[in-house]
Structure formats: C-alpha cells, structure tokens
Amino acid sequence: EAAVPGGRILCKYCAVPIAPMHMSAADVPVAHMLVTPLSGHLQIRPFLKHKNGNGEGSDTHLFGLFDGHAGGRCSKFVSSTLPDILLDDSAYVHNLPQAVKRTFFTTNEQFLQIAERMKLHDGSTGICSIVRDGKVLVSNVGDCRCIILSNGKPIQMSVDQKPTAPEEQRRIAALGGTVVLCMGTARVNGVLAVSRAFGNRTLKQVIRPDPELSMREFTRDDDYLIMASDGLWDVLRNVDVCHIAYNCVNQNQGQAGVCQAIAEELVHAALSRGSLDNVTCLCIRISGPNGLYQSHQNSQGGGNSNGSASNVPTGAHGGSSSPYPGQEGSQPRPAAGAANAAQYRHNNFPSQSP
C-alpha cells in the first residue's frame, strides 16, 4: 500500500513501484485506486482466489478505481472492502455479474451504516474491470470510464452516468428525486453531479450504486485497458487517449514499464489541458508479453479471436466456472501502470511539496 495522499493504491497485481509522497492539503485528491487480486492484505497474489480453497474462480483478476466526493472516506472504504465481499458472495464462481451487483449494494449498505453513526456525507463513484477466462466484465457506477484500445481504436466499455441523460432523469424521478440545473451543471436534488454513486447518506433514497455491466471477450487485436476518473475524461476524448497511448508505446519500444508511462502521460495530458478535478488513471496490458490475453492463451492453449462488447442483463452468466489449469501463481503477473495528479505534481514540482 502506497502512501498517496487521499489516494489508496494497492499494487498487489503489478510490479510497479509507487513511492510514498507528501502533498499539501490543497493538492490532496479523493480518488482511491484498487489494483488487487486479493487474498492477504499485503501479499502479492496473481489471482483473486476464492476462500473455499478449492481453486474455483482463481483465474479472476480485479481492477478498480474509486473517485470520492465530499471527502475520501467512502472511496477508501469501498476500495478496501469490496474485493472481500465479492469473494464471499455465493454467486462469485458461477454467476459473476450477479455477484458483482450484490457486492456493490452490500458494500454500500455497510458504508451507509457507518455514515449514519458518524453523520458522514462522503460518496464515491467507482468502476471495476474483472477478468476471467479471457473475458472482461466492466461494472460502472458514476462517471469514471473504461475503454479498451484495440488495433489503434478506442472501444468504450462503460457509460458515464450523468443527470443530463434522459434515462437517468427518468430513473431519478421514479425514485422521488429531481434534477436541478445549478450554474450550468445538472445536479440530483441540486447537490450531486452524478446520478449513481456509493455513499451520499442524505441522498441514499435517490443515489444508489446500481452498476451498469458490459462484457467483452479479449481478442488478439486488444492492446490496453484504460480506466480513469472523470477528471481525465472532462478534457480528453476517447480518441485523444488512444492517440496519446499509442504515441507513448512508439516512444518506449522495447522498454519496460510502458503501462506506467502511458498512465503518467495521460495524467500529464489531462492536467496540461486544464482539468480542474483530481485525475487518476490505470493502464493494463492486454496483448503481448505478460498481457491478460496472452496469459489466458498460455493457460488455455489457444482461443477464439472474435470478441465484442455487449450489455449483460441482470442474472446473466459471466465467465466460466472452470478455473485455469495449474496451480495458483503459475502464470506471470500482467503488466500494469498507475498514476494520479498528486504523483505528477510531486515528481514535477517537488519544491511545492513539504
């Protein structure tokens, strides 16, 4: 666990060193990032291993990013507890989409119990990418976004849940809420600029963590999976992210740490273009050495090269119940990189840090 102010980055999946840093209160972001196939708190484990110990579901990898508002306590709580709750769900092995939906609600209920006792107003958006058997299940609550860079083109895997969307306005109205335009920004009950989120105790009847799910089977053309908070997407389009990432790849040909370089370059680009929000970015390699697709192909001895993105209805079955053959840890950890605005400022403006 790295001591990033306001950001909790658990690098238990990738071998990316993240140095502790110290920033002033004005620079503290409230994004929390989870990069963890979790079993032990400080162990490096290559798989999200089911607690029954029989190996089922051990081919599952989870990447999550949680962007807090009104404080960082909700995002910190969700990032810390959600993986264990997912592992404990009875549908984790055989019905991953159902397990994810229940996990989001259970995690939220547990935080709201604390929020009620402590009178907290914290909330958080969140997005998770869960990889199993060569497929990725993306679950989104709020306005973080996930895209896959495939053969030079971006494929959007999530939808930004904003109060401006007609379907979100109908959903909010059905729950008894309203959408109010405040200084040019649509806000739920005049308060929140996203239509779904964790936490938000005083808005819990209207703001709920209903995740939208999409699934894609990885193909040989898929290169990188990018997840980032809304501070990046406010100023960069999907195609911009795609161009920046591939330019970074070309500039770092044959070098280690390409994923880290991409994440850092995207954060730099967002800040350079005037993003006023905290910016957190996560990049995971899909193809090539130590990529998610390559790891799956190595374990399966081949695979289907056709894949597409699609919505997953409630109760749909995601992934296979068959685990990867071999023992846990027999495959290399896929390459990944993470960066946020606090890191960028610390690395580039050290004189401003105490």
Coordinates of C-alpha atoms in Angstrom, one line a residue:
E1 CA 0.0 0.0 0.0
A2 CA 1.5 3.3 -1.1
A3 CA 1.1 6.5 1.0
V4 CA -0.5 8.6 -1.7
P5 CA -2.4 11.5 -0.1
G6 CA -6.2 10.9 -0.5
G7 CA -5.4 8.0 -2.8
R8 CA -5.1 4.4 -1.8
I9 CA -3.2 2.5 -4.4
L10 CA -2.8 -1.2 -3.7
C11 CA -0.3 -2.6 -6.2
K12 CA -0.7 -6.3 -5.4
Y13 CA -1.1 -7.2 -9.0
C14 CA 1.6 -5.3 -10.9
A15 CA 5.2 -4.9 -10.1
V16 CA 5.0 -1.1 -10.4
P17 CA 6.8 0.7 -7.6
I18 CA 4.9 3.7 -6.2
A19 CA 7.0 5.8 -3.9
P20 CA 5.3 7.5 -0.8
M21 CA 4.7 11.1 -1.3
H22 CA 3.6 14.1 0.8
M23 CA 1.4 16.9 -0.6
S24 CA -0.2 19.9 0.9
A25 CA -3.9 19.7 1.8
A26 CA -4.8 21.7 -1.4
D27 CA -3.3 19.0 -3.5
V28 CA -5.0 16.1 -1.9
P29 CA -7.2 14.1 -4.4
V30 CA -10.0 11.9 -3.2
A31 CA -9.6 9.1 -5.7
H32 CA -8.8 5.6 -4.4
M33 CA -7.5 3.0 -6.7
L34 CA -7.6 -0.7 -6.2
V35 CA -5.3 -3.0 -8.3
T36 CA -5.7 -6.2 -6.5
P37 CA -6.4 -9.9 -6.9
L38 CA -6.8 -10.1 -3.2
S39 CA -6.2 -12.8 -0.6
G40 CA -3.8 -11.5 2.0
H41 CA -3.7 -7.8 3.0
L42 CA 0.0 -7.2 2.0
Q43 CA 0.7 -10.3 -0.1
I44 CA 1.4 -10.2 -3.9
R45 CA -1.1 -12.6 -5.3
P46 CA -1.6 -13.2 -9.0
F47 CA -5.3 -14.2 -8.6
L48 CA -8.5 -13.2 -6.8
K49 CA -8.7 -16.5 -5.1
H50 CA -12.0 -17.9 -3.7
K51 CA -11.9 -18.5 0.0
N52 CA -13.2 -22.1 -0.3
G53 CA -9.6 -23.1 -1.2
N54 CA -10.6 -25.4 -4.0
G55 CA -9.3 -23.2 -6.7
E56 CA -12.6 -22.3 -8.3
G57 CA -12.7 -18.8 -9.7
S58 CA -8.9 -18.4 -9.1
D59 CA -8.5 -17.3 -12.6
T60 CA -10.1 -14.0 -11.8
H61 CA -8.4 -10.6 -11.7
L62 CA -9.9 -7.4 -10.4
F63 CA -9.0 -3.8 -11.2
G64 CA -11.0 -1.0 -9.6
L65 CA -10.9 2.8 -9.4
F66 CA -13.0 4.8 -6.9
D67 CA -13.3 8.5 -7.1
G68 CA -14.6 10.1 -3.9
H69 CA -16.6 13.3 -3.4
A70 CA -17.4 15.3 -0.2
G71 CA -14.4 13.6 1.4
G72 CA -12.3 10.4 0.8
R73 CA -13.7 8.1 3.4
C74 CA -16.3 6.4 1.2
S75 CA -13.8 5.7 -1.6
K76 CA -11.3 4.4 0.9
F77 CA -13.9 2.1 2.5
V78 CA -15.2 0.8 -0.8
S79 CA -11.7 0.1 -2.2
S80 CA -10.8 -1.7 1.0
T81 CA -13.8 -3.9 1.4
L82 CA -15.4 -4.6 -2.0
P83 CA -13.0 -7.4 -3.0
D84 CA -13.6 -9.5 0.1
I85 CA -17.3 -9.0 -0.2
L86 CA -17.2 -10.2 -3.8
L87 CA -15.2 -13.3 -2.8
D88 CA -17.8 -14.1 -0.1
D89 CA -20.7 -13.9 -2.5
S90 CA -22.3 -17.3 -3.2
A91 CA -22.5 -16.5 -7.0
Y92 CA -18.9 -15.4 -7.3
V93 CA -17.8 -18.6 -9.1
H94 CA -20.8 -19.4 -11.3
N95 CA -22.6 -16.1 -11.9
L96 CA -20.1 -13.2 -11.7
P97 CA -22.5 -10.4 -12.9
Q98 CA -25.0 -11.3 -10.2
A99 CA -22.2 -11.4 -7.6
V100 CA -20.9 -8.0 -8.7
K101 CA -24.4 -6.4 -8.4
R102 CA -24.9 -7.8 -4.9
T103 CA -21.4 -6.8 -3.9
F104 CA -21.9 -3.2 -4.9
F105 CA -25.1 -3.0 -2.9
T106 CA -23.7 -4.8 0.1
T107 CA -20.6 -2.6 0.2
N108 CA -22.7 0.5 0.0
E109 CA -25.0 -0.7 2.8
Q110 CA -22.0 -1.3 5.1
F111 CA -20.6 2.1 4.5
L112 CA -24.0 3.8 5.0
Q113 CA -24.3 2.1 8.4
I114 CA -21.0 3.8 9.3
A115 CA -22.1 7.1 7.7
E116 CA -25.3 7.1 9.8
R117 CA -23.4 6.7 13.0
M118 CA -20.7 9.2 12.2
K119 CA -23.0 11.6 10.2
L120 CA -20.8 11.4 7.1
H121 CA -21.7 12.9 3.8
D122 CA -18.9 11.2 1.7
G123 CA -19.7 9.4 -1.5
S124 CA -17.8 7.8 -4.3
T125 CA -18.2 6.8 -7.9
G126 CA -16.4 3.6 -8.9
I127 CA -15.6 1.3 -11.9
C128 CA -14.3 -2.2 -11.8
S129 CA -12.9 -4.4 -14.5
I130 CA -13.0 -8.1 -13.7
V131 CA -11.1 -10.5 -15.9
R132 CA -11.9 -14.2 -16.1
D133 CA -11.3 -16.8 -18.8
G134 CA -10.2 -14.3 -21.4
K135 CA -13.2 -12.0 -20.9
V136 CA -13.6 -8.7 -19.1
L137 CA -16.7 -7.7 -17.1
V138 CA -16.8 -3.9 -16.6
S139 CA -19.1 -2.6 -13.9
N140 CA -19.6 1.1 -13.5
V141 CA -21.3 3.4 -11.0
G142 CA -20.9 7.2 -11.8
D143 CA -18.7 8.9 -14.2
C144 CA -15.4 7.1 -14.2
R145 CA -14.8 5.4 -17.6
C146 CA -13.2 2.3 -19.1
I147 CA -12.0 1.9 -22.6
I148 CA -10.1 -0.8 -24.5
L149 CA -7.5 0.2 -27.1
S150 CA -7.8 -2.3 -29.9
N151 CA -5.8 -2.2 -33.1
G152 CA -5.4 1.6 -32.8
K153 CA -9.0 2.3 -32.0
P154 CA -10.8 3.0 -28.7
I155 CA -13.8 0.8 -27.6
Q156 CA -15.8 2.4 -24.8
M157 CA -16.8 -0.2 -22.2
S158 CA -18.8 2.0 -19.8
V159 CA -21.4 4.8 -20.0
D160 CA -21.0 8.0 -17.9
Q161 CA -23.9 8.2 -15.6
K162 CA -24.8 11.9 -15.6
P163 CA -28.1 13.5 -14.5
T164 CA -28.3 15.0 -18.0
A165 CA -29.1 11.6 -19.6
P166 CA -32.9 11.2 -20.3
E167 CA -32.9 7.6 -18.9
E168 CA -31.1 8.7 -15.8
Q169 CA -33.6 11.6 -15.3
R170 CA -36.5 9.1 -15.6
R171 CA -34.8 6.8 -13.1
I172 CA -34.2 9.6 -10.6
A173 CA -37.8 10.8 -10.9
A174 CA -39.0 7.3 -10.3
L175 CA -37.0 7.2 -7.0
G176 CA -38.6 10.5 -5.9
G177 CA -35.7 12.8 -6.9
T178 CA -35.3 15.8 -9.1
V179 CA -32.6 17.2 -11.4
V180 CA -31.8 20.8 -10.9
L181 CA -29.6 23.0 -13.1
C182 CA -27.1 24.8 -10.8
M183 CA -24.8 27.3 -12.5
G184 CA -24.8 25.3 -15.7
T185 CA -24.4 21.9 -14.1
A186 CA -27.2 19.4 -13.7
R187 CA -27.3 18.0 -10.2
V188 CA -29.5 15.5 -8.4
N189 CA -31.7 17.3 -5.9
G190 CA -29.5 20.3 -6.6
V191 CA -26.5 18.6 -4.9
L192 CA -24.7 15.8 -6.8
A193 CA -23.4 16.0 -10.4
V194 CA -23.6 12.2 -11.0
S195 CA -26.7 10.1 -11.0
R196 CA -25.3 6.9 -9.4
A197 CA -22.8 6.5 -6.6
F198 CA -21.8 4.8 -3.4
G199 CA -22.5 6.6 -0.1
N200 CA -24.1 10.0 0.0
R201 CA -26.1 9.4 3.1
T202 CA -28.6 12.2 2.8
L203 CA -29.3 11.2 -0.8
K204 CA -29.5 7.5 -0.4
Q205 CA -33.1 7.2 -1.5
V206 CA -32.2 8.6 -4.9
I207 CA -28.5 7.9 -5.3
R208 CA -27.8 4.2 -5.5
P209 CA -24.9 2.1 -6.7
D210 CA -26.8 0.3 -9.5
P211 CA -23.9 -0.8 -11.7
E212 CA -24.2 -1.0 -15.4
L213 CA -22.4 -4.0 -16.8
S214 CA -20.7 -4.7 -20.1
M215 CA -18.7 -7.7 -21.2
R216 CA -16.1 -8.3 -23.9
E217 CA -14.1 -11.3 -24.9
F218 CA -10.5 -10.3 -25.5
T219 CA -9.1 -10.6 -29.0
R220 CA -5.6 -10.6 -30.4
D221 CA -6.2 -7.0 -31.5
D222 CA -6.8 -5.8 -28.0
D223 CA -3.8 -3.9 -26.7
Y224 CA -4.5 -2.0 -23.5
L225 CA -7.3 -1.4 -21.0
I226 CA -7.6 2.1 -19.6
M227 CA -9.6 3.2 -16.6
A228 CA -9.6 6.8 -15.4
S229 CA -11.6 9.2 -13.2
D230 CA -13.8 11.9 -14.7
G231 CA -11.0 14.5 -14.3
L232 CA -9.3 12.9 -17.3
W233 CA -12.4 12.4 -19.5
D234 CA -13.5 16.0 -18.8
V235 CA -10.7 17.2 -21.1
L236 CA -9.8 14.2 -23.2
R237 CA -11.9 12.3 -25.7
N238 CA -11.6 8.5 -26.2
V239 CA -9.7 9.1 -29.4
D240 CA -7.3 11.5 -27.7
V241 CA -6.5 8.9 -25.1
C242 CA -6.0 6.4 -27.9
H243 CA -3.5 8.6 -29.7
I244 CA -1.6 9.6 -26.6
A245 CA -1.3 5.9 -25.5
Y246 CA -0.1 4.6 -28.9
N247 CA 2.4 7.5 -29.2
C248 CA 3.7 6.6 -25.8
V249 CA 4.1 3.0 -26.9
N250 CA 6.0 4.0 -30.0
Q251 CA 8.3 6.2 -27.9
N252 CA 9.0 3.4 -25.5
Q253 CA 9.5 0.5 -27.9
G254 CA 11.4 -2.4 -26.2
Q255 CA 11.5 -0.7 -22.9
A256 CA 10.0 -1.9 -19.6
G257 CA 7.2 0.0 -17.9
V258 CA 5.2 1.0 -20.9
C259 CA 1.9 0.8 -18.9
Q260 CA 3.3 3.1 -16.3
A261 CA 4.5 5.5 -19.0
I262 CA 1.1 5.6 -20.6
A263 CA -0.7 6.2 -17.3
E264 CA 1.7 9.1 -16.4
E265 CA 1.4 10.6 -19.9
L266 CA -2.4 10.6 -19.8
V267 CA -2.4 12.3 -16.4
H268 CA 0.1 14.9 -17.7
A269 CA -2.1 15.5 -20.8
A270 CA -5.3 16.0 -18.7
L271 CA -3.5 18.5 -16.4
S272 CA -1.9 20.3 -19.3
R273 CA -5.4 20.7 -20.9
G274 CA -6.7 22.4 -17.8
S275 CA -8.5 19.6 -15.9
L276 CA -9.7 21.1 -12.6
D277 CA -10.6 17.8 -11.0
N278 CA -8.4 15.1 -9.5
V279 CA -7.1 12.8 -12.1
T280 CA -6.3 9.1 -11.6
C281 CA -5.5 6.7 -14.4
L282 CA -4.9 2.9 -14.6
C283 CA -3.4 1.1 -17.7
I284 CA -3.3 -2.7 -18.1
R285 CA -1.7 -4.5 -20.9
I286 CA -3.9 -7.0 -22.7
S287 CA -1.8 -8.3 -25.6
G288 CA 1.9 -9.0 -25.8
P289 CA 4.2 -10.4 -23.1
N290 CA 2.6 -10.5 -19.6
G291 CA -0.7 -9.3 -21.1
L292 CA -4.1 -10.6 -19.9
Y293 CA -4.9 -12.1 -23.3
Q294 CA -1.5 -13.7 -23.6
S295 CA -1.8 -15.2 -20.0
H296 CA -5.2 -16.6 -20.9
Q297 CA -3.9 -18.1 -24.2
N298 CA -0.9 -19.6 -22.5
S299 CA -3.2 -21.4 -20.0
Q300 CA -5.8 -22.5 -22.5
G301 CA -3.6 -23.4 -25.4
G302 CA -5.3 -21.1 -27.9
G303 CA -8.6 -19.4 -28.1
N304 CA -11.3 -17.6 -30.1
S305 CA -10.0 -14.4 -31.7
N306 CA -13.5 -12.9 -32.1
G307 CA -14.9 -10.6 -29.4
S308 CA -17.4 -7.8 -28.9
A309 CA -18.7 -5.6 -26.2
S310 CA -22.3 -6.1 -25.0
N311 CA -24.6 -5.3 -22.1
V312 CA -25.1 -8.0 -19.6
P313 CA -28.7 -8.3 -18.3
T314 CA -29.4 -9.0 -14.6
G315 CA -28.8 -12.6 -13.8
A316 CA -26.8 -13.3 -16.9
H317 CA -23.9 -15.7 -16.5
G318 CA -20.5 -14.1 -17.0
G319 CA -17.4 -16.2 -17.4
S320 CA -16.9 -19.9 -17.0
S321 CA -16.9 -21.8 -13.7
S322 CA -13.8 -23.7 -14.9
P323 CA -10.6 -22.4 -13.4
Y324 CA -7.3 -22.1 -15.1
P325 CA -5.4 -25.3 -15.2
G326 CA -2.3 -25.5 -13.0
Q327 CA -1.6 -24.1 -9.6
E328 CA -2.2 -20.5 -8.5
G329 CA 0.7 -18.3 -9.3
S330 CA 1.9 -20.4 -12.3
Q331 CA 1.3 -17.5 -14.7
P332 CA 3.1 -14.2 -14.9
R333 CA 1.5 -11.1 -13.5
P334 CA 0.2 -9.0 -16.4
A335 CA 1.9 -5.6 -16.8
A336 CA 0.0 -2.6 -15.4
G337 CA 0.7 1.0 -14.5
A338 CA -1.0 3.6 -12.4
A339 CA -0.7 7.4 -12.0
N340 CA -2.6 10.3 -10.4
A341 CA -2.3 14.0 -10.2
A342 CA -0.7 14.1 -6.8
Q343 CA 2.1 11.8 -8.1
Y344 CA 2.6 14.0 -11.2
R345 CA 2.8 17.2 -9.1
H346 CA 5.2 15.6 -6.7
N347 CA 7.5 14.3 -9.4
N348 CA 7.5 17.5 -11.5
F349 CA 7.1 20.2 -8.8
P350 CA 9.0 18.9 -5.7
S351 CA 9.6 22.4 -4.4
Q352 CA 5.9 22.7 -3.7
S353 CA 5.8 19.6 -1.5
P354 CA 6.6 20.0 2.2

